[in-house]
Structure formats: structure tokens, C-alpha cells
Tab-separated table of C-alpha atoms in Angstrom:
chain	number	residue	atom	x	y	z
O	1	UNK	CA	30.478	71.650	69.405
O	2	UNK	CA	31.490	68.833	71.606
O	3	UNK	CA	32.326	70.188	75.047
O	4	UNK	CA	35.165	67.989	76.008
O	5	UNK	CA	38.828	68.870	74.049
O	6	UNK	CA	41.050	66.922	72.450
O	7	UNK	CA	44.799	66.550	72.523
O	8	UNK	CA	44.841	69.590	69.875
O	9	UNK	CA	42.815	71.540	72.757
O	10	UNK	CA	40.150	72.130	70.339
O	11	UNK	CA	36.644	70.531	71.238
O	12	UNK	CA	36.822	66.964	70.317
O	13	UNK	CA	33.911	67.449	67.645
O	14	UNK	CA	32.721	70.350	66.021
O	15	UNK	CA	30.028	70.584	63.240
O	16	UNK	CA	28.776	72.938	60.885
O	17	UNK	CA	25.746	72.709	58.109
O	18	UNK	CA	26.145	73.353	55.047
O	19	UNK	CA	24.433	74.982	51.646
O	20	UNK	CA	21.225	75.359	53.282
O	21	UNK	CA	21.381	72.643	55.981
O	22	UNK	CA	21.668	70.427	52.775
O	23	UNK	CA	24.777	68.727	53.989
O	24	UNK	CA	26.563	68.411	57.707
O	25	UNK	CA	30.325	68.583	58.024
O	26	UNK	CA	32.195	67.190	61.012
O	27	UNK	CA	35.507	68.176	62.146
O	28	UNK	CA	37.521	66.313	64.693
O	29	UNK	CA	40.215	67.364	67.005
O	30	UNK	CA	42.725	65.490	65.047
O	31	UNK	CA	41.758	66.933	61.684
O	32	UNK	CA	39.862	63.825	60.555
O	33	UNK	CA	37.051	65.353	58.396
O	34	UNK	CA	33.303	63.693	57.326
O	35	UNK	CA	30.591	64.984	55.343
O	36	UNK	CA	27.450	63.766	54.851
O	37	UNK	CA	24.514	64.769	52.782
O	38	UNK	CA	21.185	65.009	54.948
O	39	UNK	CA	19.216	61.567	53.769
O	40	UNK	CA	22.149	59.657	54.770
O	41	UNK	CA	22.648	58.254	51.828
O	42	UNK	CA	26.520	59.538	51.098
O	43	UNK	CA	29.569	59.980	53.132
O	44	UNK	CA	32.660	61.526	52.260
O	45	UNK	CA	35.706	61.138	54.520
O	46	UNK	CA	39.228	63.156	54.438
O	47	UNK	CA	42.069	62.323	57.069
O	48	UNK	CA	45.214	64.570	57.764
O	49	UNK	CA	49.110	63.376	56.560
O	50	UNK	CA	50.043	62.107	60.003
O	51	UNK	CA	46.542	59.690	60.155
O	52	UNK	CA	46.112	57.026	57.925
O	53	UNK	CA	42.549	54.808	56.621
O	54	UNK	CA	43.255	52.551	59.471
O	55	UNK	CA	42.897	55.511	62.088
O	56	UNK	CA	40.222	56.492	60.524
O	57	UNK	CA	37.956	53.810	60.128
O	58	UNK	CA	36.966	53.516	63.907
O	59	UNK	CA	35.236	56.714	63.803
O	60	UNK	CA	33.886	55.913	60.692
O	61	UNK	CA	32.088	52.697	61.310
O	62	UNK	CA	31.455	54.064	65.066
O	63	UNK	CA	30.284	57.900	65.317
O	64	UNK	CA	29.829	58.110	61.418
O	65	UNK	CA	27.561	55.381	60.597
O	66	UNK	CA	25.563	56.091	63.426
O	67	UNK	CA	24.939	59.239	62.605
O	68	UNK	CA	23.995	58.150	59.099
O	69	UNK	CA	21.474	55.713	61.304
O	70	UNK	CA	19.840	59.082	62.564
O	71	UNK	CA	19.545	60.658	59.289
O	72	UNK	CA	17.452	57.706	57.835
O	73	UNK	CA	14.894	57.991	60.652
O	74	UNK	CA	16.260	55.587	62.759
O	75	UNK	CA	16.788	55.593	66.481
O	76	UNK	CA	19.688	54.460	67.989
O	77	UNK	CA	20.086	53.548	71.873
O	78	UNK	CA	23.743	54.070	73.411
O	79	UNK	CA	24.023	50.630	74.219
O	80	UNK	CA	25.405	46.969	73.521
O	81	UNK	CA	23.140	44.010	72.969
O	82	UNK	CA	23.271	40.484	73.108
O	83	UNK	CA	21.139	37.736	72.201
O	84	UNK	CA	19.183	35.254	74.525
O	85	UNK	CA	17.234	32.772	73.453
O	86	UNK	CA	16.253	34.383	70.438
O	87	UNK	CA	15.406	37.568	71.629
O	88	UNK	CA	17.950	40.465	72.033
O	89	UNK	CA	18.860	42.462	75.339
O	90	UNK	CA	20.318	45.963	75.549
O	91	UNK	CA	22.499	47.381	77.887
O	92	UNK	CA	22.490	50.925	78.100
O	93	UNK	CA	24.779	53.755	79.364
O	94	UNK	CA	27.463	56.295	79.283
O	95	UNK	CA	30.970	56.055	78.056
O	96	UNK	CA	32.965	53.790	80.957
O	97	UNK	CA	29.339	52.604	82.264
O	98	UNK	CA	30.303	48.836	81.247
O	99	UNK	CA	28.334	48.186	78.061
O	100	UNK	CA	31.191	46.355	76.047
O	101	UNK	CA	32.533	44.722	79.544
O	102	UNK	CA	29.119	42.780	80.032
O	103	UNK	CA	28.669	42.306	76.479
O	104	UNK	CA	32.106	40.342	76.264
O	105	UNK	CA	30.940	38.542	79.600
O	106	UNK	CA	28.010	37.261	77.730
O	107	UNK	CA	30.342	36.067	75.102
O	108	UNK	CA	32.737	34.240	76.996
O	109	UNK	CA	29.832	32.422	78.246
O	110	UNK	CA	28.443	31.368	74.561
O	111	UNK	CA	26.083	33.766	74.010
O	112	UNK	CA	25.874	35.776	70.497
O	113	UNK	CA	26.862	39.833	70.237
O	114	UNK	CA	24.246	41.482	68.306
O	115	UNK	CA	26.240	45.289	68.563
O	116	UNK	CA	28.529	47.239	70.906
O	117	UNK	CA	28.299	50.610	71.602
O	118	UNK	CA	25.006	51.315	69.520
O	119	UNK	CA	22.390	49.559	69.159
O	120	UNK	CA	19.770	50.515	65.636
O	121	UNK	CA	15.931	49.842	67.606
O	122	UNK	CA	13.207	49.386	64.161
O	123	UNK	CA	9.274	48.843	64.907
O	124	UNK	CA	7.989	46.494	62.783
O	125	UNK	CA	4.259	45.144	62.933
O	126	UNK	CA	4.254	46.731	66.867
O	127	UNK	CA	7.049	45.236	67.577
O	128	UNK	CA	10.253	46.551	68.649
O	129	UNK	CA	13.609	44.609	67.107
O	130	UNK	CA	17.667	45.572	67.537
O	131	UNK	CA	19.458	45.143	64.401
O	132	UNK	CA	22.846	44.231	63.723
O	133	UNK	CA	25.586	46.442	63.676
O	134	UNK	CA	29.441	45.790	63.073
O	135	UNK	CA	30.638	42.985	64.316
O	136	UNK	CA	33.463	44.340	66.688
O	137	UNK	CA	33.760	44.884	70.326
O	138	UNK	CA	35.909	47.951	71.054
O	139	UNK	CA	38.021	47.559	74.469
O	140	UNK	CA	40.208	49.587	76.642
O	141	UNK	CA	43.649	48.156	77.729
O	142	UNK	CA	42.892	47.942	81.409
O	143	UNK	CA	39.465	46.077	80.529
O	144	UNK	CA	41.259	43.890	78.467
O	145	UNK	CA	43.937	43.136	81.249
O	146	UNK	CA	41.113	42.378	83.419
O	147	UNK	CA	38.944	39.939	81.198
O	148	UNK	CA	42.005	38.370	79.837
O	149	UNK	CA	44.943	38.624	81.834
O	150	UNK	CA	47.271	40.544	79.294
O	151	UNK	CA	46.351	44.009	76.875
O	152	UNK	CA	48.312	41.477	74.373
O	153	UNK	CA	45.467	39.169	74.186
O	154	UNK	CA	43.575	41.010	71.983
O	155	UNK	CA	45.211	43.314	68.801
O	156	UNK	CA	45.433	47.237	68.629
O	157	UNK	CA	42.838	48.878	66.710
O	158	UNK	CA	45.514	50.707	65.024
O	159	UNK	CA	49.015	51.620	66.171
O	160	UNK	CA	48.223	54.801	67.163
O	161	UNK	CA	44.819	53.984	68.992
O	162	UNK	CA	45.601	51.979	72.779
O	163	UNK	CA	42.269	50.521	72.582
O	164	UNK	CA	42.157	46.843	71.749
O	165	UNK	CA	39.187	44.708	69.756
O	166	UNK	CA	37.341	41.379	69.601
O	167	UNK	CA	36.356	40.139	65.823
O	168	UNK	CA	33.134	38.711	66.115
O	169	UNK	CA	33.704	36.596	62.602
O	170	UNK	CA	36.678	35.293	63.650
O	171	UNK	CA	38.134	32.338	65.569
O	172	UNK	CA	34.845	31.006	66.264
O	173	UNK	CA	33.203	34.055	67.870
O	174	UNK	CA	29.288	34.709	68.149
O	175	UNK	CA	27.985	37.420	66.270
O	176	UNK	CA	24.214	37.458	65.735
O	177	UNK	CA	23.780	38.551	62.014
O	178	UNK	CA	20.002	39.218	61.798
O	179	UNK	CA	17.712	41.691	63.520
O	180	UNK	CA	15.807	40.227	66.928
O	181	UNK	CA	12.836	41.185	69.086
O	182	UNK	CA	13.948	43.025	72.418
O	183	UNK	CA	13.093	41.191	75.477
O	184	UNK	CA	14.371	44.104	77.767
O	185	UNK	CA	16.394	47.367	78.232
O	186	UNK	CA	18.918	47.313	81.218
O	187	UNK	CA	20.500	50.441	82.489
O	188	UNK	CA	23.562	50.381	84.047
O	189	UNK	CA	23.821	52.359	87.008
O	190	UNK	CA	27.254	53.068	88.906
O	191	UNK	CA	29.120	50.195	90.011
O	192	UNK	CA	28.400	49.704	93.714
O	193	UNK	CA	31.256	47.802	96.251
O	194	UNK	CA	27.542	46.304	97.784
O	195	UNK	CA	27.304	42.860	99.234
O	196	UNK	CA	23.936	42.731	97.369
O	197	UNK	CA	25.383	43.828	93.896
O	198	UNK	CA	25.060	43.208	91.109
O	199	UNK	CA	21.176	43.405	91.575
O	200	UNK	CA	18.098	44.793	89.448
O	201	UNK	CA	15.715	47.212	90.335
O	202	UNK	CA	12.299	47.877	88.572
O	203	UNK	CA	11.799	51.468	86.477
O	204	UNK	CA	8.266	53.139	85.705
O	205	UNK	CA	7.246	53.491	82.240
O	206	UNK	CA	8.157	57.548	83.109
O	207	UNK	CA	11.312	57.324	84.022
O	208	UNK	CA	12.368	54.800	81.669
O	209	UNK	CA	11.545	56.834	78.994
O	210	UNK	CA	13.576	60.166	80.285
O	211	UNK	CA	16.171	57.438	80.531
O	212	UNK	CA	16.254	56.374	77.043
O	213	UNK	CA	15.818	59.856	75.681
O	214	UNK	CA	19.492	60.840	77.593
O	215	UNK	CA	20.858	57.415	76.432
O	216	UNK	CA	19.954	57.538	72.687
O	217	UNK	CA	23.252	57.989	70.288
O	218	UNK	CA	23.885	61.730	69.127
O	219	UNK	CA	20.871	62.768	70.652
O	220	UNK	CA	22.444	66.190	70.483
O	221	UNK	CA	22.201	66.932	66.615
O	222	UNK	CA	18.780	65.953	66.077
O	223	UNK	CA	16.390	68.757	64.697
O	224	UNK	CA	13.041	69.637	66.099
O	225	UNK	CA	11.254	67.113	63.796
O	226	UNK	CA	13.587	64.097	64.036
O	227	UNK	CA	13.241	64.666	68.041
O	228	UNK	CA	9.536	64.611	68.079
O	229	UNK	CA	9.806	61.699	66.004
O	230	UNK	CA	12.042	59.670	68.524
O	231	UNK	CA	9.969	60.503	71.382
O	232	UNK	CA	7.117	59.000	70.272
O	233	UNK	CA	8.842	56.034	69.085
O	234	UNK	CA	10.634	55.875	72.438
O	235	UNK	CA	7.340	55.930	74.329
O	236	UNK	CA	5.816	53.300	72.494
O	237	UNK	CA	9.337	51.301	73.233
O	238	UNK	CA	8.913	51.752	76.799
O	239	UNK	CA	5.188	50.474	77.028
O	240	UNK	CA	6.215	47.610	74.941
O	241	UNK	CA	9.333	46.370	76.421
O	242	UNK	CA	10.521	46.200	80.183
O	243	UNK	CA	13.152	48.781	81.070
O	244	UNK	CA	15.065	48.061	84.230
O	245	UNK	CA	17.978	49.485	86.488
O	246	UNK	CA	21.342	47.130	86.775
O	247	UNK	CA	23.776	48.023	89.809
O	248	UNK	CA	26.756	46.240	89.021
O	249	UNK	CA	29.569	45.105	91.254
O	250	UNK	CA	33.112	47.225	91.389
O	251	UNK	CA	34.575	43.998	91.173
O	252	UNK	CA	35.631	42.322	87.720
O	253	UNK	CA	35.216	39.048	89.227
O	254	UNK	CA	31.544	39.415	89.424
O	255	UNK	CA	30.947	39.363	85.850
O	256	UNK	CA	29.674	36.249	85.413
O	257	UNK	CA	27.243	36.815	88.159
O	258	UNK	CA	25.842	39.776	86.619
O	259	UNK	CA	25.175	38.044	83.470
O	260	UNK	CA	23.173	35.299	85.809
O	261	UNK	CA	21.296	38.134	87.576
O	262	UNK	CA	20.332	39.343	83.927
O	263	UNK	CA	19.172	35.749	82.846
O	264	UNK	CA	17.140	34.880	85.633
O	265	UNK	CA	15.370	38.456	84.998
O	266	UNK	CA	14.924	37.882	81.729
O	267	UNK	CA	13.396	34.336	82.426
O	268	UNK	CA	11.453	35.546	84.825
O	269	UNK	CA	10.106	38.319	82.430
O	270	UNK	CA	9.365	35.784	79.928
O	271	UNK	CA	7.098	33.552	82.368
O	272	UNK	CA	5.416	36.928	83.283
O	273	UNK	CA	4.695	37.405	79.504
O	274	UNK	CA	3.349	34.258	79.330
O	275	UNK	CA	1.359	33.954	82.214
O	276	UNK	CA	-0.429	37.559	81.243
O	277	UNK	CA	-1.032	35.907	77.476
O	278	UNK	CA	-2.667	33.003	79.009
O	279	UNK	CA	-4.719	35.018	81.253
O	280	UNK	CA	-5.840	36.935	78.215
O	281	UNK	CA	-7.254	33.991	76.343
O	282	UNK	CA	-8.695	32.167	78.916
């Protein structure tokens, strides 16, 4: 059960296990329902008369498909991901941290976006890959206004939702369609009105692990076996991929500078890896 209440004063999301834990039942405050089999191979959806299919699609493409990934054994980070020189960087943080806003800032600089809000991570031959998600970025109206000058610059998700979206497959947008190796994970901290912001701090492996545990998608729904499997994977991830803390500035005008700070850090990490590799082979 979600601790937050919706417009109808019910929890935003309630969840039941059905038929001996074979199925999950999600019931949202607005009456929208989803049913999942435990293997994550089938989804059933229903919505109230006052809603439409278009109203239901954003939840299906977000939380519902994120949960299906979890049922299939794929760990999903609560993050947005961008391609930088053939590798992925993930921007992690809770709702409102600026994940989507930062991804759009990279998009405006010509970089490809890999995923928004949910980043599936898979391990393959000792490497960790970020997988592409649905090719849209959803933004709150105030963010659209600050980035584009007007909320009308982007289309509404549906007539009943205030959020706007960017279609990454239209109008020359850039969407990365292939899984690519993770180069770094950036934990978005609270914005600061600091003359030094934005800036990056190194994070220890232990701290990075705890942060990642708190920034996996739908982690409250994991059973004991799923949680143990994820803990082991995240332990290997933080050893293989650098985790950094990013302190953004409160001023949206500094978003391009935030991107530059990240890009400079990615290049330093690549140089460090190259130097270490040359030393090991000497």
C-alpha cells in the first residue's frame, strides 16, 4: 500500500496477491487496475468509465512495465540515462530530483537519451548495460516553462494530465535504441544555491551500495529471494561502475553547466580507467 493519498483520499496504489501468490493486483486511487502474472508474461488492465485508454497508457508504460521488468529478474534503477561517447550515464534520484530535466538538458546539447525515470540494468559477460526504455520524456509544466519558455511548447500527455512529453522518435530527436555499457552513476542531491554548484563528489563503494538500494525502482514490492538477488547484483555493480554524488544548482540557467561538469567527470573517469589498464598490462 502506498503511504501517499490520491485525489479520492485513498492510497495512490494498493496491491494484493491473488490465487496463492500467482498474480498481483494493482489498484490505483482513480480506479485504474492492473493484473500481472508472477512470471511477468501477461498484463491485464481495466479503467473506470470516466477515464480513457490514453489516461491509462502513461501508467502502463511507467510503473506497470517497470514492475514487469522486476518480475523477470531485471533490476531497474529509478533514473534517467543518456548516451555519452558510446557509453551510458545514469542520473538517479527520487521524484522531483531533476532526472528528466537533466536528461532534457543533454538532449538539447545533441546527446541521445536512453531512458527516462526507469533504467533497466543487465549484467552481461562481466559488464553492466543500461537498456533503452520507452522513447518519451515526461515533464511537469513548470519544468517545460523553464526549459522552453512556455508550457504550450510541448504536447500534453492526455487532456486529464497536466504533464507534457517529448517524443524521442520525432522531429529529429535523438533516442538510443541499443543497450550500452554503463560508464558512471550520478546521484542527484538536493539543489543548492551555492556559488560552487553544480559540482561532483566521490562516493565510497559502501555508500554507493546503500544509495543504489534506495534508488531501485519499485523496491518495496520485492520478495525475499528477489531482494537477495538484487543486493548481490548491486554489490557487483558498484565495484564495476563509479558512483558519484552530483550537487545541482537551484538556477535552471545552470543546467548546461551541469552537463559540462558531468561530461568533464566522465572524461576523467575514462582517462583513469585507460591509465589503470595500461599499468596492468605493463
